[in-house]
Amino acid sequence: PTLTDIAPSPLDRPPGELDPVVSALFSSPSSGPSRDVFRRHFSEAGIGTALTDWLLMNLARTDSGELAWRIDRSALGRLEVNSRDLDLWPAVAMGPTVCVRGGRSPFVGDTDAGRLEAEGVEVHTIPKAGHFVHVDAQPELVDVLCGASTAA
């Protein structure tokens, strides 16, 4: 298993790069005739092209021909709120696991990284990446994942 910039600890983080993305996602149209409608919305919200492209992968064509979110944005909103309070460490049974954290992200702090390492997790930090490691540093993430040793 791989954890990408997330830890089992409650997320005690200051407002940051996730907040405008979540806000833009929740305020986006629920459906539209083309990706351009959604792309324009995210652009006006200040969300970059690469992150917008990743978000738009969550659109699907409906029977009526419109594009609509295939994700449950309400459930995602509840998860985002709950993740600030949930302590999932008691449920953790780490096997061979890799954690890749963004060096500019507060989601996996040094304390969590140390605790993960104590559980046998191989922790990698990509310094230039924020929370959206797969968008900010895709080549580096692929290098880590292809080179990560998860052998026990």
mmCIF file of C-alpha atoms in Angstrom:
data_model
loop_
_atom_site.group_PDB
_atom_site.id
_atom_site.type_symbol
_atom_site.label_atom_id
_atom_site.label_comp_id
_atom_site.label_asym_id
_atom_site.label_seq_id
_atom_site.Cartn_x
_atom_site.Cartn_y
_atom_site.Cartn_z
ATOM 1 C CA PRO A 1 0.000 0.000 0.000
ATOM 2 C CA THR A 2 0.973 3.604 -0.554
ATOM 3 C CA LEU A 3 -0.007 6.660 1.432
ATOM 4 C CA THR A 4 0.315 9.817 -0.632
ATOM 5 C CA ASP A 5 0.662 12.812 1.677
ATOM 6 C CA ILE A 6 -1.703 11.586 4.357
ATOM 7 C CA ALA A 7 -1.193 10.110 7.834
ATOM 8 C CA PRO A 8 -3.515 8.385 10.321
ATOM 9 C CA SER A 9 -3.422 11.388 12.653
ATOM 10 C CA PRO A 10 -6.137 14.025 12.876
ATOM 11 C CA LEU A 11 -5.346 16.842 10.453
ATOM 12 C CA ASP A 12 -4.419 19.801 12.594
ATOM 13 C CA ARG A 13 -3.384 22.086 9.768
ATOM 14 C CA PRO A 14 -3.642 25.752 8.973
ATOM 15 C CA PRO A 15 -5.635 26.854 5.940
ATOM 16 C CA GLY A 16 -3.529 26.087 2.914
ATOM 17 C CA GLU A 17 -3.505 24.811 -0.615
ATOM 18 C CA LEU A 18 -6.364 22.361 -0.071
ATOM 19 C CA ASP A 19 -8.933 24.941 1.046
ATOM 20 C CA PRO A 20 -9.310 26.833 -2.255
ATOM 21 C CA VAL A 21 -9.457 23.542 -4.163
ATOM 22 C CA VAL A 22 -12.166 22.140 -1.888
ATOM 23 C CA SER A 23 -14.087 25.411 -2.080
ATOM 24 C CA ALA A 24 -13.861 25.466 -5.888
ATOM 25 C CA LEU A 25 -14.908 21.817 -6.119
ATOM 26 C CA PHE A 26 -17.965 22.340 -3.905
ATOM 27 C CA SER A 27 -19.018 25.528 -5.693
ATOM 28 C CA SER A 28 -18.564 24.099 -9.179
ATOM 29 C CA PRO A 29 -21.588 23.310 -11.341
ATOM 30 C CA SER A 30 -23.059 19.864 -10.719
ATOM 31 C CA SER A 31 -23.273 19.282 -14.470
ATOM 32 C CA GLY A 32 -22.491 20.964 -17.747
ATOM 33 C CA PRO A 33 -22.379 20.419 -21.488
ATOM 34 C CA SER A 34 -18.567 20.303 -21.701
ATOM 35 C CA ARG A 35 -15.371 20.267 -19.693
ATOM 36 C CA ASP A 36 -14.891 23.919 -20.645
ATOM 37 C CA VAL A 37 -17.658 24.958 -18.221
ATOM 38 C CA PHE A 38 -15.822 23.269 -15.350
ATOM 39 C CA ARG A 39 -12.378 24.352 -16.559
ATOM 40 C CA ARG A 40 -13.521 28.001 -16.630
ATOM 41 C CA HIS A 41 -14.929 27.679 -13.097
ATOM 42 C CA PHE A 42 -11.652 26.318 -11.691
ATOM 43 C CA SER A 43 -9.584 28.858 -13.606
ATOM 44 C CA GLU A 44 -11.684 31.713 -12.179
ATOM 45 C CA ALA A 45 -11.129 30.207 -8.707
ATOM 46 C CA GLY A 46 -7.362 30.374 -9.259
ATOM 47 C CA ILE A 47 -6.805 26.627 -9.570
ATOM 48 C CA GLY A 48 -3.889 25.748 -11.865
ATOM 49 C CA THR A 49 -4.235 23.851 -15.119
ATOM 50 C CA ALA A 50 -2.569 20.606 -13.973
ATOM 51 C CA LEU A 51 -4.708 20.331 -10.844
ATOM 52 C CA THR A 52 -7.829 21.243 -12.816
ATOM 53 C CA ASP A 53 -7.052 18.515 -15.355
ATOM 54 C CA TRP A 54 -6.742 16.013 -12.512
ATOM 55 C CA LEU A 55 -10.025 17.128 -10.939
ATOM 56 C CA LEU A 56 -11.854 16.919 -14.269
ATOM 57 C CA MET A 57 -10.976 13.227 -14.503
ATOM 58 C CA ASN A 58 -13.847 12.848 -12.021
ATOM 59 C CA LEU A 59 -16.467 13.862 -14.586
ATOM 60 C CA ALA A 60 -18.569 11.318 -16.457
ATOM 61 C CA ARG A 61 -21.112 11.592 -19.238
ATOM 62 C CA THR A 62 -24.703 11.097 -18.067
ATOM 63 C CA ASP A 63 -27.511 9.440 -20.028
ATOM 64 C CA SER A 64 -28.681 12.916 -21.069
ATOM 65 C CA GLY A 65 -25.256 13.702 -22.553
ATOM 66 C CA GLU A 66 -24.205 16.180 -19.853
ATOM 67 C CA LEU A 67 -21.003 15.862 -17.873
ATOM 68 C CA ALA A 68 -21.507 15.420 -14.127
ATOM 69 C CA TRP A 69 -19.376 14.630 -11.115
ATOM 70 C CA ARG A 70 -18.990 10.897 -10.568
ATOM 71 C CA ILE A 71 -17.785 11.559 -7.027
ATOM 72 C CA ASP A 72 -20.112 12.283 -4.135
ATOM 73 C CA ARG A 73 -19.056 15.820 -3.298
ATOM 74 C CA SER A 74 -21.211 15.850 -0.150
ATOM 75 C CA ALA A 75 -19.455 12.737 1.175
ATOM 76 C CA LEU A 76 -16.097 14.238 0.268
ATOM 77 C CA GLY A 77 -17.028 17.354 2.229
ATOM 78 C CA ARG A 78 -17.935 15.282 5.278
ATOM 79 C CA LEU A 79 -14.668 13.344 4.966
ATOM 80 C CA GLU A 80 -12.691 16.577 4.741
ATOM 81 C CA VAL A 81 -14.330 17.866 7.943
ATOM 82 C CA ASN A 82 -14.073 14.522 9.779
ATOM 83 C CA SER A 83 -10.407 14.080 8.844
ATOM 84 C CA ARG A 84 -9.590 17.000 11.108
ATOM 85 C CA ASP A 85 -10.830 15.032 14.135
ATOM 86 C CA LEU A 86 -10.297 11.346 13.384
ATOM 87 C CA ASP A 87 -7.367 9.539 14.983
ATOM 88 C CA LEU A 88 -6.926 6.404 12.881
ATOM 89 C CA TRP A 89 -3.722 5.171 14.542
ATOM 90 C CA PRO A 90 -5.596 2.507 16.564
ATOM 91 C CA ALA A 91 -6.839 0.985 13.278
ATOM 92 C CA VAL A 92 -3.422 0.967 11.639
ATOM 93 C CA ALA A 93 -1.896 -2.400 10.916
ATOM 94 C CA MET A 94 0.922 -1.454 8.624
ATOM 95 C CA GLY A 95 2.324 -4.129 6.399
ATOM 96 C CA PRO A 96 4.820 -3.253 3.733
ATOM 97 C CA THR A 97 3.795 0.348 3.108
ATOM 98 C CA VAL A 98 5.284 3.429 1.484
ATOM 99 C CA CYS A 99 4.375 6.991 2.435
ATOM 100 C CA VAL A 100 5.254 9.787 0.047
ATOM 101 C CA ARG A 101 4.826 13.234 1.529
ATOM 102 C CA GLY A 102 5.056 16.663 0.003
ATOM 103 C CA GLY A 103 7.789 18.789 1.522
ATOM 104 C CA ARG A 104 5.593 21.903 1.309
ATOM 105 C CA SER A 105 2.558 20.165 2.792
ATOM 106 C CA PRO A 106 1.510 20.093 6.459
ATOM 107 C CA PHE A 107 -0.427 16.832 6.066
ATOM 108 C CA VAL A 108 2.392 14.506 7.177
ATOM 109 C CA GLY A 109 4.499 16.335 9.712
ATOM 110 C CA ASP A 110 7.830 15.166 11.065
ATOM 111 C CA THR A 111 6.155 13.580 14.109
ATOM 112 C CA ASP A 112 3.853 11.499 11.918
ATOM 113 C CA ALA A 113 6.724 10.611 9.589
ATOM 114 C CA GLY A 114 8.749 9.350 12.548
ATOM 115 C CA ARG A 115 5.810 7.388 13.900
ATOM 116 C CA LEU A 116 5.173 5.851 10.461
ATOM 117 C CA GLU A 117 8.847 4.889 10.185
ATOM 118 C CA ALA A 118 8.659 3.288 13.653
ATOM 119 C CA GLU A 119 5.760 1.188 12.280
ATOM 120 C CA GLY A 120 8.018 0.031 9.433
ATOM 121 C CA VAL A 121 6.678 2.392 6.789
ATOM 122 C CA GLU A 122 9.158 3.610 4.199
ATOM 123 C CA VAL A 123 8.695 7.417 4.218
ATOM 124 C CA HIS A 124 9.862 9.601 1.318
ATOM 125 C CA THR A 125 9.664 13.377 1.124
ATOM 126 C CA ILE A 126 9.499 15.212 -2.194
ATOM 127 C CA PRO A 127 10.689 18.691 -1.209
ATOM 128 C CA LYS A 128 9.081 20.760 -3.980
ATOM 129 C CA ALA A 129 5.642 19.091 -3.716
ATOM 130 C CA GLY A 130 2.623 20.297 -1.801
ATOM 131 C CA HIS A 131 -0.318 18.098 -0.811
ATOM 132 C CA PHE A 132 -1.083 17.252 -4.451
ATOM 133 C CA VAL A 133 2.169 15.324 -4.894
ATOM 134 C CA HIS A 134 0.877 13.532 -7.987
ATOM 135 C CA VAL A 135 0.285 16.896 -9.677
ATOM 136 C CA ASP A 136 3.218 18.916 -8.298
ATOM 137 C CA ALA A 137 5.933 16.317 -8.793
ATOM 138 C CA GLN A 138 4.638 13.455 -10.898
ATOM 139 C CA PRO A 139 8.046 12.290 -12.235
ATOM 140 C CA GLU A 140 9.541 12.280 -8.744
ATOM 141 C CA LEU A 141 6.538 10.417 -7.350
ATOM 142 C CA VAL A 142 6.836 7.774 -10.074
ATOM 143 C CA ASP A 143 10.551 7.443 -9.341
ATOM 144 C CA VAL A 144 9.853 6.894 -5.637
ATOM 145 C CA LEU A 145 7.065 4.399 -6.281
ATOM 146 C CA CYS A 146 9.038 2.437 -8.881
ATOM 147 C CA GLY A 147 12.145 2.412 -6.731
ATOM 148 C CA ALA A 148 10.532 1.996 -3.324
ATOM 149 C CA SER A 149 11.438 -1.162 -1.511
ATOM 150 C CA THR A 150 8.388 -2.598 0.204
ATOM 151 C CA ALA A 151 9.964 -5.956 0.957
ATOM 152 C CA ALA A 152 9.572 -6.904 4.595
#
